[in-house]
PDB file of C-alpha atoms and ligand atoms in Angstrom:
ATOM      1  CA  MET A   7      12.955  31.921  -0.624  1.00 43.00           C
ATOM      2  CA  THR A   8      14.625  28.888   0.679  1.00 48.00           C
ATOM      3  CA  CYS A   9      11.742  28.030   2.767  1.00 52.00           C
ATOM      4  CA  GLY A  10       9.311  27.957   0.033  1.00 46.00           C
ATOM      5  CA  LEU A  11      11.638  25.682  -1.942  1.00 49.00           C
ATOM      6  CA  ALA A  12      11.970  23.097   0.579  1.00 45.00           C
ATOM      7  CA  ALA A  13       8.279  22.729   1.071  1.00 43.00           C
ATOM      8  CA  ALA A  14       7.380  22.564  -3.190  1.00 40.00           C
ATOM      9  CA  ALA A  15      10.291  19.714  -2.608  1.00 41.00           C
ATOM     10  CA  LEU A  16       8.949  18.259  -0.125  1.00 45.00           C
ATOM     11  CA  ALA A  17       4.984  18.503  -1.695  1.00 42.00           C
ATOM     12  CA  ASN A  18       6.418  17.024  -4.873  1.00 41.00           C
ATOM     13  CA  THR A  19       7.854  13.538  -3.058  1.00 52.00           C
ATOM     14  CA  ASN A  20       4.169  13.743  -1.669  1.00 56.00           C
ATOM     15  CA  THR A  21       2.479  14.335  -4.780  1.00 68.00           C
ATOM     16  CA  ASP A  22       0.595  10.906  -5.627  1.00 86.00           C
ATOM     17  CA  ARG A  23       2.171   8.233  -7.973  1.00 93.00           C
ATOM     18  CA  ALA A  24       0.414   7.430 -11.696  1.00 94.00           C
ATOM     19  CA  PRO A  25      -1.360   3.965 -10.989  1.00 93.00           C
ATOM     20  CA  ALA A  26       1.535   1.912 -12.739  1.00 94.00           C
ATOM     21  CA  GLU A  27       3.875   3.133 -10.264  1.00 95.00           C
ATOM     22  CA  LEU A  28       2.021   1.679  -7.472  1.00 95.00           C
ATOM     23  CA  GLU A  29       0.913  -1.442  -9.277  1.00 95.00           C
ATOM     24  CA  ARG A  30       5.266  -1.693  -9.194  1.00 95.00           C
ATOM     25  CA  LEU A  31       5.284  -0.677  -6.273  1.00 95.00           C
ATOM     26  CA  VAL A  32       2.639  -3.426  -4.559  1.00 96.00           C
ATOM     27  CA  LEU A  33       4.670  -6.152  -7.005  1.00 95.00           C
ATOM     28  CA  GLN A  34       7.776  -5.243  -6.238  1.00 95.00           C
ATOM     29  CA  ASP A  35       7.938  -3.713  -2.558  1.00 95.00           C
ATOM     30  CA  CYS A  36       4.581  -5.595  -0.943  1.00 97.00           C
ATOM     31  CA  GLY A  37       5.810  -8.695  -3.552  1.00 96.00           C
ATOM     32  CA  SER A  38       9.227  -9.302  -1.219  1.00 95.00           C
ATOM     33  CA  CYS A  39       7.225 -10.222   1.477  1.00 96.00           C
ATOM     34  CA  HIS A  40       3.759 -11.507   0.200  1.00 97.00           C
ATOM     35  CA  GLY A  41       4.969 -13.456  -2.800  1.00 95.00           C
ATOM     36  CA  LEU A  42       5.456 -11.843  -6.293  1.00 91.00           C
ATOM     37  CA  THR A  43       1.447 -12.822  -7.120  1.00 94.00           C
ATOM     38  CA  LEU A  44       1.055 -11.701  -3.596  1.00 95.00           C
ATOM     39  CA  LYS A  45      -0.070 -15.490  -2.732  1.00 96.00           C
ATOM     40  CA  GLY A  46       1.805 -15.491   0.425  1.00 94.00           C
ATOM     41  CA  GLY A  47       5.412 -15.694   1.601  1.00 93.00           C
ATOM     42  CA  LEU A  48       6.974 -14.316   4.824  1.00 92.00           C
ATOM     43  CA  GLY A  49       3.775 -12.052   4.839  1.00 94.00           C
ATOM     44  CA  ARG A  50      -0.118 -13.913   4.192  1.00 95.00           C
ATOM     45  CA  PRO A  51      -1.682 -13.945   1.405  1.00 97.00           C
ATOM     46  CA  ILE A  52      -3.388 -10.179  -0.266  1.00 97.00           C
ATOM     47  CA  THR A  53      -4.985 -11.918  -2.676  1.00 97.00           C
ATOM     48  CA  PRO A  54      -8.256 -10.002  -3.903  1.00 96.00           C
ATOM     49  CA  ASP A  55     -10.644 -13.220  -2.364  1.00 95.00           C
ATOM     50  CA  VAL A  56      -8.745 -12.545   0.900  1.00 96.00           C
ATOM     51  CA  MET A  57      -8.775  -8.870   0.905  1.00 97.00           C
ATOM     52  CA  GLN A  58     -12.178  -8.683  -0.140  1.00 96.00           C
ATOM     53  CA  HIS A  59     -13.181  -9.235   3.372  1.00 97.00           C
ATOM     54  CA  PHE A  60     -11.226  -6.185   4.561  1.00 97.00           C
ATOM     55  CA  ASP A  61     -12.842  -3.103   5.189  1.00 97.00           C
ATOM     56  CA  ARG A  62     -11.675  -0.531   2.554  1.00 97.00           C
ATOM     57  CA  GLU A  63     -10.332   2.199   5.686  1.00 97.00           C
ATOM     58  CA  ASP A  64      -9.287  -0.707   7.775  1.00 98.00           C
ATOM     59  CA  LEU A  65      -7.073  -2.086   4.746  1.00 98.00           C
ATOM     60  CA  ARG A  66      -5.450   1.728   4.129  1.00 98.00           C
ATOM     61  CA  ASP A  67      -4.455   2.087   7.904  1.00 98.00           C
ATOM     62  CA  ILE A  68      -2.844  -1.647   7.912  1.00 98.00           C
ATOM     63  CA  ILE A  69      -0.527  -0.143   4.670  1.00 98.00           C
ATOM     64  CA  LEU A  70       0.155   2.908   6.304  1.00 98.00           C
ATOM     65  CA  ASP A  71       0.772   2.039  10.224  1.00 98.00           C
ATOM     66  CA  GLY A  72       1.890  -1.662   9.461  1.00 98.00           C
ATOM     67  CA  ILE A  73       0.992  -4.235  11.690  1.00 97.00           C
ATOM     68  CA  PRO A  74       2.894  -3.809  14.924  1.00 96.00           C
ATOM     69  CA  GLY A  75       4.816  -6.698  16.422  1.00 96.00           C
ATOM     70  CA  THR A  76       4.864  -7.956  13.051  1.00 96.00           C
ATOM     71  CA  ALA A  77       7.745  -8.355   9.848  1.00 96.00           C
ATOM     72  CA  MET A  78       4.851  -5.611   8.429  1.00 97.00           C
ATOM     73  CA  PRO A  79       6.391  -2.315   8.203  1.00 97.00           C
ATOM     74  CA  PRO A  80       4.445   1.273   8.102  1.00 97.00           C
ATOM     75  CA  TRP A  81       4.411   2.914   5.065  1.00 97.00           C
ATOM     76  CA  ARG A  82       3.220   6.565   5.874  1.00 96.00           C
ATOM     77  CA  GLN A  83       6.742   7.689   5.255  1.00 95.00           C
ATOM     78  CA  VAL A  84       6.538   6.395   1.670  1.00 94.00           C
ATOM     79  CA  MET A  85       3.203   7.003   0.560  1.00 96.00           C
ATOM     80  CA  THR A  86       0.695   9.590   0.733  1.00 96.00           C
ATOM     81  CA  GLU A  87      -2.637   8.263   2.115  1.00 96.00           C
ATOM     82  CA  SER A  88      -4.488   8.003  -0.644  1.00 95.00           C
ATOM     83  CA  GLU A  89      -2.096   6.556  -2.534  1.00 96.00           C
ATOM     84  CA  ALA A  90      -2.755   3.763   0.308  1.00 97.00           C
ATOM     85  CA  MET A  91      -6.253   4.236  -0.395  1.00 96.00           C
ATOM     86  CA  TRP A  92      -5.229   3.049  -4.029  1.00 96.00           C
ATOM     87  CA  ILE A  93      -3.353   0.499  -3.279  1.00 97.00           C
ATOM     88  CA  ALA A  94      -6.247  -0.602  -0.729  1.00 97.00           C
ATOM     89  CA  ASP A  95      -8.551  -0.614  -3.504  1.00 96.00           C
ATOM     90  CA  TYR A  96      -6.317  -2.539  -5.900  1.00 96.00           C
ATOM     91  CA  LEU A  97      -5.774  -5.070  -3.338  1.00 97.00           C
ATOM     92  CA  GLN A  98      -9.921  -5.723  -3.499  1.00 96.00           C
ATOM     93  CA  GLY A  99      -9.658  -5.946  -6.964  1.00 94.00           C
ATOM     94  CA  ARG A 100     -11.259  -2.647  -8.013  1.00 89.00           C
ATOM     95  CA  GLU A 101      -8.290  -0.933  -9.645  1.00 71.00           C
ATOM     96  CA  ARG A 102      -7.357  -3.819 -11.935  1.00 55.00           C
TER      97      ARG A 102
HETATM   98  C1  HEC B  15       9.376  -6.928   5.286  1.00 62.37           C
HETATM   99  C2  HEC B  15       7.920  -7.779   5.031  1.00 62.37           C
HETATM  100  C3  HEC B  15       6.824  -6.920   4.652  1.00 62.37           C
HETATM  101  C4  HEC B  15       6.400  -6.600   3.581  1.00 62.37           C
HETATM  102  C5  HEC B  15       7.698  -5.585   2.809  1.00 62.37           C
HETATM  103  C6  HEC B  15       5.177  -6.060   3.422  1.00 62.37           C
HETATM  104  N1  HEC B  15       4.202  -6.851   4.557  1.00 62.37           N
HETATM  105 FE1  HEC B  15       1.987  -6.898   4.685  1.00 62.37          FE
HETATM  106  N2  HEC B  15       2.969  -8.674   6.192  1.00 62.37           N
HETATM  107  C7  HEC B  15       4.196  -9.065   6.564  1.00 62.37           C
HETATM  108  C8  HEC B  15       3.563 -10.022   7.464  1.00 62.37           C
HETATM  109  C9  HEC B  15       4.393 -10.418   7.826  1.00 62.37           C
HETATM  110  C10 HEC B  15       1.973  -9.973   7.396  1.00 62.37           C
HETATM  111  C11 HEC B  15       1.119 -10.611   8.995  1.00 62.37           C
HETATM  112  C12 HEC B  15       1.350  -9.741  10.108  1.00 62.37           C
HETATM  113  C13 HEC B  15       0.665 -10.960  11.044  1.00 62.37           C
HETATM  114  O1  HEC B  15       1.515 -11.647  11.280  1.00 62.37           O
HETATM  115  O2  HEC B  15      -0.224 -10.327  11.369  1.00 62.37           O
HETATM  116  C14 HEC B  15       1.565  -8.792   6.735  1.00 62.37           C
HETATM  117  C15 HEC B  15       0.838  -8.466   6.658  1.00 62.37           C
HETATM  118  C16 HEC B  15      -0.002  -7.776   5.854  1.00 62.37           C
HETATM  119  C17 HEC B  15      -1.577  -7.598   5.753  1.00 62.37           C
HETATM  120  C18 HEC B  15      -2.749  -8.257   6.526  1.00 62.37           C
HETATM  121  C19 HEC B  15      -2.910  -9.551   6.079  1.00 62.37           C
HETATM  122  C20 HEC B  15      -4.161 -10.336   7.084  1.00 62.37           C
HETATM  123  O3  HEC B  15      -4.791 -11.199   6.108  1.00 62.37           O
HETATM  124  O4  HEC B  15      -4.109 -10.122   7.953  1.00 62.37           O
HETATM  125  C21 HEC B  15      -1.700  -6.466   4.353  1.00 62.37           C
HETATM  126  C22 HEC B  15      -3.557  -6.214   3.944  1.00 62.37           C
HETATM  127  C23 HEC B  15      -0.986  -6.148   4.496  1.00 62.37           C
HETATM  128  N3  HEC B  15       0.172  -6.723   4.912  1.00 62.37           N
HETATM  129  C24 HEC B  15      -0.330  -5.450   2.986  1.00 62.37           C
HETATM  130  C25 HEC B  15       0.634  -4.899   2.239  1.00 62.37           C
HETATM  131  C26 HEC B  15       1.022  -4.027   1.776  1.00 62.37           C
HETATM  132  C27 HEC B  15       0.008  -3.583   0.725  1.00 62.37           C
HETATM  133  C28 HEC B  15       2.183  -3.897   1.482  1.00 62.37           C
HETATM  134  C29 HEC B  15       3.021  -3.151   0.342  1.00 62.37           C
HETATM  135  C30 HEC B  15       2.823  -1.544   0.244  1.00 62.37           C
HETATM  136  C31 HEC B  15       3.274  -4.681   2.356  1.00 62.37           C
HETATM  137  N4  HEC B  15       2.221  -5.513   2.871  1.00 62.37           N
HETATM  138  C32 HEC B  15       4.634  -5.257   2.315  1.00 62.37           C
HETATM  139  C33 HEC B  15       5.176  -8.337   5.758  1.00 62.37           C
HETATM  140  C34 HEC B  15       5.184  -7.615   5.014  1.00 62.37           C
END
């Protein structure tokens, strides 16, 4: 059944990635704008001392939806909500 296969393929790309892979995504993809040590570049610093002041869910939503009108892009197309939540936790220093 082709449509079952397509659904499986889609589900597969949506499978939550392992923490090590998400960490690499943060350092490489987020780091390309926020700096390799996340201390800021084109984007602001997103180090734990700054991120602590954010609400966990707000942070997840910023990651998923980006910040309209700025260079901060939405990530909804390339990660799941739970991956975004993991990244929010990571940025707040809970996953280190
Ligand atoms: C193309 C460049 C770019 C990339 C890639 C990028 N960001 Fe951003 N990000 C920005 C910019 C620019 C801002 C500041 C927007 C503004 O002026 O409010 C920002 C803001 C943010 C903020 C809000 C910070 C604050 O103090 O208000 C968070 C959180 C954030 N980014 C997280 C991430 C994460 C996590 C990733 C990777 C999944 C990421 N960003 C990737 C450019 C980027």
